Amino acid sequence: MNILRTVAATALAMLVSACFMSETSFVPAGEGVALAEGQLRMCDVDGQCSLATPVDDGYSIDPPDGEEGDPVLARFLPLEATELGKVWLAEINMTDEGGDAFMLGLVRQLPDDGGGLPVFQFALADCADASDELLETYAVPRLDQWTCGLPASGTLGAFLIDVYGDKLGDANWWNNTLEEAEQE
């Protein structure tokens, strides 16, 4: 669990957000889906983008443009179709020499910006968004004050839909996820 706390603290400092973490992969091997043909750009809610290159059943995502660091691996599963288009759940592999760690996120495709590659937006799933009742219903453990584990009861997709519901189809929610986290 120590690696989860370290990664969670790092993620909190970087993204000013609470998150869902697991020491084990939650996207079954070989079941990750392609978001688009070939390379794409993955952007956060602030518009910082990274190049993502297909690898096996996922993507290798470079650090944001102009920043140094190692790429991270991400895999995706379809979650729900919304008014904005499809939404996928994302598994971000934060594994390093300290141990295995996987973060949970949400992804949607953005309109073509003329840059030549499909563009997707990433938002961390924030355990502060889940009510205590939902955490209890799905048996989601709190690992520390910022970090939750994954549901032990029910499916991950059903849990995310119960937490986010109509927000997944709301462009204002997607564009305000970081702004709201910074205000907390």
PDB file of C-alpha atoms in Angstrom:
ATOM      1  CA  MET A   1       0.000   0.000   0.000  1.00  0.00           C
ATOM      2  CA  ASN A   2       2.946   2.333   0.517  1.00  0.00           C
ATOM      3  CA  ILE A   3       3.418   2.824  -3.240  1.00  0.00           C
ATOM      4  CA  LEU A   4      -0.258   3.768  -3.544  1.00  0.00           C
ATOM      5  CA  ARG A   5       0.137   6.450  -0.926  1.00  0.00           C
ATOM      6  CA  THR A   6       3.310   7.766  -2.564  1.00  0.00           C
ATOM      7  CA  VAL A   7       1.730   7.854  -6.021  1.00  0.00           C
ATOM      8  CA  ALA A   8      -1.492   9.296  -4.611  1.00  0.00           C
ATOM      9  CA  ALA A   9       0.416  12.054  -2.826  1.00  0.00           C
ATOM     10  CA  THR A  10       2.341  12.801  -6.029  1.00  0.00           C
ATOM     11  CA  ALA A  11      -0.858  12.804  -8.070  1.00  0.00           C
ATOM     12  CA  LEU A  12      -2.485  15.081  -5.511  1.00  0.00           C
ATOM     13  CA  ALA A  13       0.368  17.529  -5.645  1.00  0.00           C
ATOM     14  CA  MET A  14       0.404  17.468  -9.452  1.00  0.00           C
ATOM     15  CA  LEU A  15      -3.313  17.504 -10.112  1.00  0.00           C
ATOM     16  CA  VAL A  16      -4.773  18.889  -6.874  1.00  0.00           C
ATOM     17  CA  SER A  17      -7.259  16.053  -6.846  1.00  0.00           C
ATOM     18  CA  ALA A  18      -8.162  12.937  -4.924  1.00  0.00           C
ATOM     19  CA  CYS A  19      -8.096   9.721  -6.896  1.00  0.00           C
ATOM     20  CA  PHE A  20      -8.942   6.057  -7.131  1.00  0.00           C
ATOM     21  CA  MET A  21      -5.945   3.702  -7.023  1.00  0.00           C
ATOM     22  CA  SER A  22      -5.301  -0.017  -7.231  1.00  0.00           C
ATOM     23  CA  GLU A  23      -2.229  -2.205  -6.840  1.00  0.00           C
ATOM     24  CA  THR A  24      -3.615  -4.470  -9.570  1.00  0.00           C
ATOM     25  CA  SER A  25      -4.676  -3.773 -13.124  1.00  0.00           C
ATOM     26  CA  PHE A  26      -8.427  -3.390 -13.536  1.00  0.00           C
ATOM     27  CA  VAL A  27      -8.513  -3.645 -17.346  1.00  0.00           C
ATOM     28  CA  PRO A  28      -8.200  -7.336 -18.193  1.00  0.00           C
ATOM     29  CA  ALA A  29      -5.121  -8.186 -20.286  1.00  0.00           C
ATOM     30  CA  GLY A  30      -5.870  -7.995 -23.987  1.00  0.00           C
ATOM     31  CA  GLU A  31      -9.227  -6.225 -23.501  1.00  0.00           C
ATOM     32  CA  GLY A  32      -8.098  -2.595 -23.757  1.00  0.00           C
ATOM     33  CA  VAL A  33      -9.679  -0.820 -26.738  1.00  0.00           C
ATOM     34  CA  ALA A  34      -8.210   1.619 -29.240  1.00  0.00           C
ATOM     35  CA  LEU A  35      -9.582   5.141 -28.955  1.00  0.00           C
ATOM     36  CA  ALA A  36      -8.630   5.941 -32.574  1.00  0.00           C
ATOM     37  CA  GLU A  37      -6.495   4.651 -35.426  1.00  0.00           C
ATOM     38  CA  GLY A  38      -2.804   5.355 -34.814  1.00  0.00           C
ATOM     39  CA  GLN A  39      -1.395   8.127 -32.655  1.00  0.00           C
ATOM     40  CA  LEU A  40      -3.535  10.656 -30.842  1.00  0.00           C
ATOM     41  CA  ARG A  41      -3.197  13.579 -28.471  1.00  0.00           C
ATOM     42  CA  MET A  42      -4.339  13.201 -24.858  1.00  0.00           C
ATOM     43  CA  CYS A  43      -5.113  16.522 -23.161  1.00  0.00           C
ATOM     44  CA  ASP A  44      -5.983  17.467 -19.608  1.00  0.00           C
ATOM     45  CA  VAL A  45      -8.675  19.988 -18.707  1.00  0.00           C
ATOM     46  CA  ASP A  46      -6.108  22.807 -18.897  1.00  0.00           C
ATOM     47  CA  GLY A  47      -5.312  21.927 -22.503  1.00  0.00           C
ATOM     48  CA  GLN A  48      -1.850  20.482 -21.790  1.00  0.00           C
ATOM     49  CA  CYS A  49      -1.459  17.733 -24.364  1.00  0.00           C
ATOM     50  CA  SER A  50       0.694  14.648 -24.750  1.00  0.00           C
ATOM     51  CA  LEU A  51       1.345  12.375 -27.699  1.00  0.00           C
ATOM     52  CA  ALA A  52      -0.147   8.886 -27.213  1.00  0.00           C
ATOM     53  CA  THR A  53       1.167   6.009 -29.322  1.00  0.00           C
ATOM     54  CA  PRO A  54      -0.626   2.642 -29.600  1.00  0.00           C
ATOM     55  CA  VAL A  55       1.125  -0.207 -27.726  1.00  0.00           C
ATOM     56  CA  ASP A  56      -0.456  -3.671 -27.433  1.00  0.00           C
ATOM     57  CA  ASP A  57      -3.998  -3.048 -26.101  1.00  0.00           C
ATOM     58  CA  GLY A  58      -3.278   0.461 -24.828  1.00  0.00           C
ATOM     59  CA  TYR A  59      -1.202   3.572 -25.372  1.00  0.00           C
ATOM     60  CA  SER A  60       2.177   4.899 -24.319  1.00  0.00           C
ATOM     61  CA  ILE A  61       1.528   8.513 -23.330  1.00  0.00           C
ATOM     62  CA  ASP A  62       4.487  10.887 -23.418  1.00  0.00           C
ATOM     63  CA  PRO A  63       4.891  13.679 -20.852  1.00  0.00           C
ATOM     64  CA  PRO A  64       3.011  16.873 -21.781  1.00  0.00           C
ATOM     65  CA  ASP A  65       4.489  18.881 -24.646  1.00  0.00           C
ATOM     66  CA  GLY A  66       7.673  20.629 -23.524  1.00  0.00           C
ATOM     67  CA  GLU A  67       8.088  18.601 -20.310  1.00  0.00           C
ATOM     68  CA  GLU A  68      10.543  15.820 -19.495  1.00  0.00           C
ATOM     69  CA  GLY A  69       9.780  12.462 -17.935  1.00  0.00           C
ATOM     70  CA  ASP A  70       8.966   8.877 -18.728  1.00  0.00           C
ATOM     71  CA  PRO A  71       5.868   7.905 -20.687  1.00  0.00           C
ATOM     72  CA  VAL A  72       3.009   6.217 -18.850  1.00  0.00           C
ATOM     73  CA  LEU A  73       0.972   3.314 -20.137  1.00  0.00           C
ATOM     74  CA  ALA A  74      -2.798   3.630 -20.350  1.00  0.00           C
ATOM     75  CA  ARG A  75      -5.564   1.246 -21.341  1.00  0.00           C
ATOM     76  CA  PHE A  76      -9.203   2.043 -21.981  1.00  0.00           C
ATOM     77  CA  LEU A  77     -12.607   0.366 -21.817  1.00  0.00           C
ATOM     78  CA  PRO A  78     -15.884   1.772 -23.175  1.00  0.00           C
ATOM     79  CA  LEU A  79     -18.032   3.246 -20.418  1.00  0.00           C
ATOM     80  CA  GLU A  80     -21.020   5.104 -21.836  1.00  0.00           C
ATOM     81  CA  ALA A  81     -22.339   7.018 -24.845  1.00  0.00           C
ATOM     82  CA  THR A  82     -23.351  10.596 -23.977  1.00  0.00           C
ATOM     83  CA  GLU A  83     -24.537  13.731 -25.745  1.00  0.00           C
ATOM     84  CA  LEU A  84     -20.847  14.618 -26.158  1.00  0.00           C
ATOM     85  CA  GLY A  85     -19.980  11.224 -27.622  1.00  0.00           C
ATOM     86  CA  LYS A  86     -18.404   8.131 -26.129  1.00  0.00           C
ATOM     87  CA  VAL A  87     -16.761   8.118 -22.707  1.00  0.00           C
ATOM     88  CA  TRP A  88     -14.145   5.534 -21.728  1.00  0.00           C
ATOM     89  CA  LEU A  89     -12.743   4.539 -18.365  1.00  0.00           C
ATOM     90  CA  ALA A  90      -8.976   4.815 -18.277  1.00  0.00           C
ATOM     91  CA  GLU A  91      -6.405   2.753 -16.434  1.00  0.00           C
ATOM     92  CA  ILE A  92      -3.174   4.738 -16.005  1.00  0.00           C
ATOM     93  CA  ASN A  93      -0.229   2.512 -15.105  1.00  0.00           C
ATOM     94  CA  MET A  94       1.893   4.357 -12.532  1.00  0.00           C
ATOM     95  CA  THR A  95       4.056   1.295 -11.790  1.00  0.00           C
ATOM     96  CA  ASP A  96       7.692   1.975 -10.969  1.00  0.00           C
ATOM     97  CA  GLU A  97      10.500   0.310  -9.026  1.00  0.00           C
ATOM     98  CA  GLY A  98       8.503   0.909  -5.830  1.00  0.00           C
ATOM     99  CA  GLY A  99       5.646  -1.330  -6.929  1.00  0.00           C
ATOM    100  CA  ASP A 100       2.497  -1.578  -8.975  1.00  0.00           C
ATOM    101  CA  ALA A 101      -0.056   1.230  -8.989  1.00  0.00           C
ATOM    102  CA  PHE A 102      -2.941   1.983 -11.350  1.00  0.00           C
ATOM    103  CA  MET A 103      -5.040   5.175 -11.371  1.00  0.00           C
ATOM    104  CA  LEU A 104      -8.619   5.457 -12.598  1.00  0.00           C
ATOM    105  CA  GLY A 105      -9.629   8.147 -15.067  1.00  0.00           C
ATOM    106  CA  LEU A 106     -12.284   9.134 -17.583  1.00  0.00           C
ATOM    107  CA  VAL A 107     -11.702  10.035 -21.246  1.00  0.00           C
ATOM    108  CA  ARG A 108     -13.794  11.627 -23.994  1.00  0.00           C
ATOM    109  CA  GLN A 109     -13.002  12.641 -27.569  1.00  0.00           C
ATOM    110  CA  LEU A 110     -12.814  16.342 -28.359  1.00  0.00           C
ATOM    111  CA  PRO A 111     -13.799  17.909 -31.699  1.00  0.00           C
ATOM    112  CA  ASP A 112     -11.138  17.981 -34.416  1.00  0.00           C
ATOM    113  CA  ASP A 113      -8.837  20.938 -33.802  1.00  0.00           C
ATOM    114  CA  GLY A 114      -7.116  20.783 -37.207  1.00  0.00           C
ATOM    115  CA  GLY A 115      -3.874  19.478 -35.693  1.00  0.00           C
ATOM    116  CA  GLY A 116      -3.873  16.266 -37.723  1.00  0.00           C
ATOM    117  CA  LEU A 117      -4.407  13.843 -34.826  1.00  0.00           C
ATOM    118  CA  PRO A 118      -7.556  12.910 -32.926  1.00  0.00           C
ATOM    119  CA  VAL A 119      -7.745  14.731 -29.587  1.00  0.00           C
ATOM    120  CA  PHE A 120      -9.025  13.233 -26.339  1.00  0.00           C
ATOM    121  CA  GLN A 121      -9.557  14.814 -22.922  1.00  0.00           C
ATOM    122  CA  PHE A 122      -8.602  13.059 -19.692  1.00  0.00           C
ATOM    123  CA  ALA A 123     -10.009  13.699 -16.222  1.00  0.00           C
ATOM    124  CA  LEU A 124      -9.090  11.819 -13.068  1.00  0.00           C
ATOM    125  CA  ALA A 125     -11.961  10.065 -11.359  1.00  0.00           C
ATOM    126  CA  ASP A 126     -12.037  11.795  -7.982  1.00  0.00           C
ATOM    127  CA  CYS A 127     -13.056   9.809  -4.912  1.00  0.00           C
ATOM    128  CA  ALA A 128     -14.341  13.058  -3.382  1.00  0.00           C
ATOM    129  CA  ASP A 129     -17.073  12.949  -6.062  1.00  0.00           C
ATOM    130  CA  ALA A 130     -18.505   9.724  -4.617  1.00  0.00           C
ATOM    131  CA  SER A 131     -20.934   9.981  -1.727  1.00  0.00           C
ATOM    132  CA  ASP A 132     -20.246   7.968   1.415  1.00  0.00           C
ATOM    133  CA  GLU A 133     -23.380   5.978   0.559  1.00  0.00           C
ATOM    134  CA  LEU A 134     -22.000   4.993  -2.879  1.00  0.00           C
ATOM    135  CA  LEU A 135     -18.605   4.137  -1.391  1.00  0.00           C
ATOM    136  CA  GLU A 136     -20.380   1.862   1.080  1.00  0.00           C
ATOM    137  CA  THR A 137     -22.741   0.341  -1.518  1.00  0.00           C
ATOM    138  CA  TYR A 138     -19.851  -0.613  -3.803  1.00  0.00           C
ATOM    139  CA  ALA A 139     -17.502  -1.495  -0.913  1.00  0.00           C
ATOM    140  CA  VAL A 140     -14.910   1.097  -1.964  1.00  0.00           C
ATOM    141  CA  PRO A 141     -12.222   1.463   0.708  1.00  0.00           C
ATOM    142  CA  ARG A 142     -10.683   4.804   1.658  1.00  0.00           C
ATOM    143  CA  LEU A 143      -6.914   4.244   1.586  1.00  0.00           C
ATOM    144  CA  ASP A 144      -6.085   7.630   3.118  1.00  0.00           C
ATOM    145  CA  GLN A 145      -7.624  11.103   3.190  1.00  0.00           C
ATOM    146  CA  TRP A 146      -7.037  11.617  -0.575  1.00  0.00           C
ATOM    147  CA  THR A 147      -7.204   8.141  -2.042  1.00  0.00           C
ATOM    148  CA  CYS A 148      -9.833   5.448  -2.503  1.00  0.00           C
ATOM    149  CA  GLY A 149      -9.456   1.877  -3.674  1.00  0.00           C
ATOM    150  CA  LEU A 150     -11.661   0.319  -6.341  1.00  0.00           C
ATOM    151  CA  PRO A 151     -15.124  -1.204  -5.855  1.00  0.00           C
ATOM    152  CA  ALA A 152     -15.155  -4.675  -4.319  1.00  0.00           C
ATOM    153  CA  SER A 153     -18.865  -5.030  -5.062  1.00  0.00           C
ATOM    154  CA  GLY A 154     -20.526  -4.475  -8.452  1.00  0.00           C
ATOM    155  CA  THR A 155     -18.711  -3.412 -11.579  1.00  0.00           C
ATOM    156  CA  LEU A 156     -16.327  -0.508 -11.971  1.00  0.00           C
ATOM    157  CA  GLY A 157     -18.388   0.836 -14.885  1.00  0.00           C
ATOM    158  CA  ALA A 158     -21.643   0.797 -12.907  1.00  0.00           C
ATOM    159  CA  PHE A 159     -19.905   2.566 -10.026  1.00  0.00           C
ATOM    160  CA  LEU A 160     -18.557   5.329 -12.299  1.00  0.00           C
ATOM    161  CA  ILE A 161     -21.952   5.835 -13.925  1.00  0.00           C
ATOM    162  CA  ASP A 162     -23.578   6.050 -10.465  1.00  0.00           C
ATOM    163  CA  VAL A 163     -20.973   8.616  -9.362  1.00  0.00           C
ATOM    164  CA  TYR A 164     -20.893  10.780 -12.487  1.00  0.00           C
ATOM    165  CA  GLY A 165     -24.249  10.115 -14.207  1.00  0.00           C
ATOM    166  CA  ASP A 166     -25.264  13.066 -16.395  1.00  0.00           C
ATOM    167  CA  LYS A 167     -21.953  14.859 -15.772  1.00  0.00           C
ATOM    168  CA  LEU A 168     -20.297  12.614 -18.354  1.00  0.00           C
ATOM    169  CA  GLY A 169     -22.351  14.330 -21.070  1.00  0.00           C
ATOM    170  CA  ASP A 170     -21.790  17.867 -19.729  1.00  0.00           C
ATOM    171  CA  ALA A 171     -18.943  19.827 -21.384  1.00  0.00           C
ATOM    172  CA  ASN A 172     -18.958  22.319 -18.490  1.00  0.00           C
ATOM    173  CA  TRP A 173     -18.256  19.507 -16.012  1.00  0.00           C
ATOM    174  CA  TRP A 174     -15.339  18.212 -18.107  1.00  0.00           C
ATOM    175  CA  ASN A 175     -13.892  21.713 -18.411  1.00  0.00           C
ATOM    176  CA  ASN A 176     -14.331  22.516 -14.717  1.00  0.00           C
ATOM    177  CA  THR A 177     -12.991  19.334 -13.103  1.00  0.00           C
ATOM    178  CA  LEU A 178      -9.551  20.815 -12.398  1.00  0.00           C
ATOM    179  CA  GLU A 179     -10.924  24.249 -11.490  1.00  0.00           C
ATOM    180  CA  GLU A 180     -13.204  22.674  -8.863  1.00  0.00           C
ATOM    181  CA  ALA A 181     -10.354  20.606  -7.431  1.00  0.00           C
ATOM    182  CA  GLU A 182      -8.179  23.707  -7.062  1.00  0.00           C
ATOM    183  CA  GLN A 183     -10.908  25.413  -5.028  1.00  0.00           C
ATOM    184  CA  GLU A 184     -11.063  22.582  -2.460  1.00  0.00           C
TER     185      GLU A 184
END
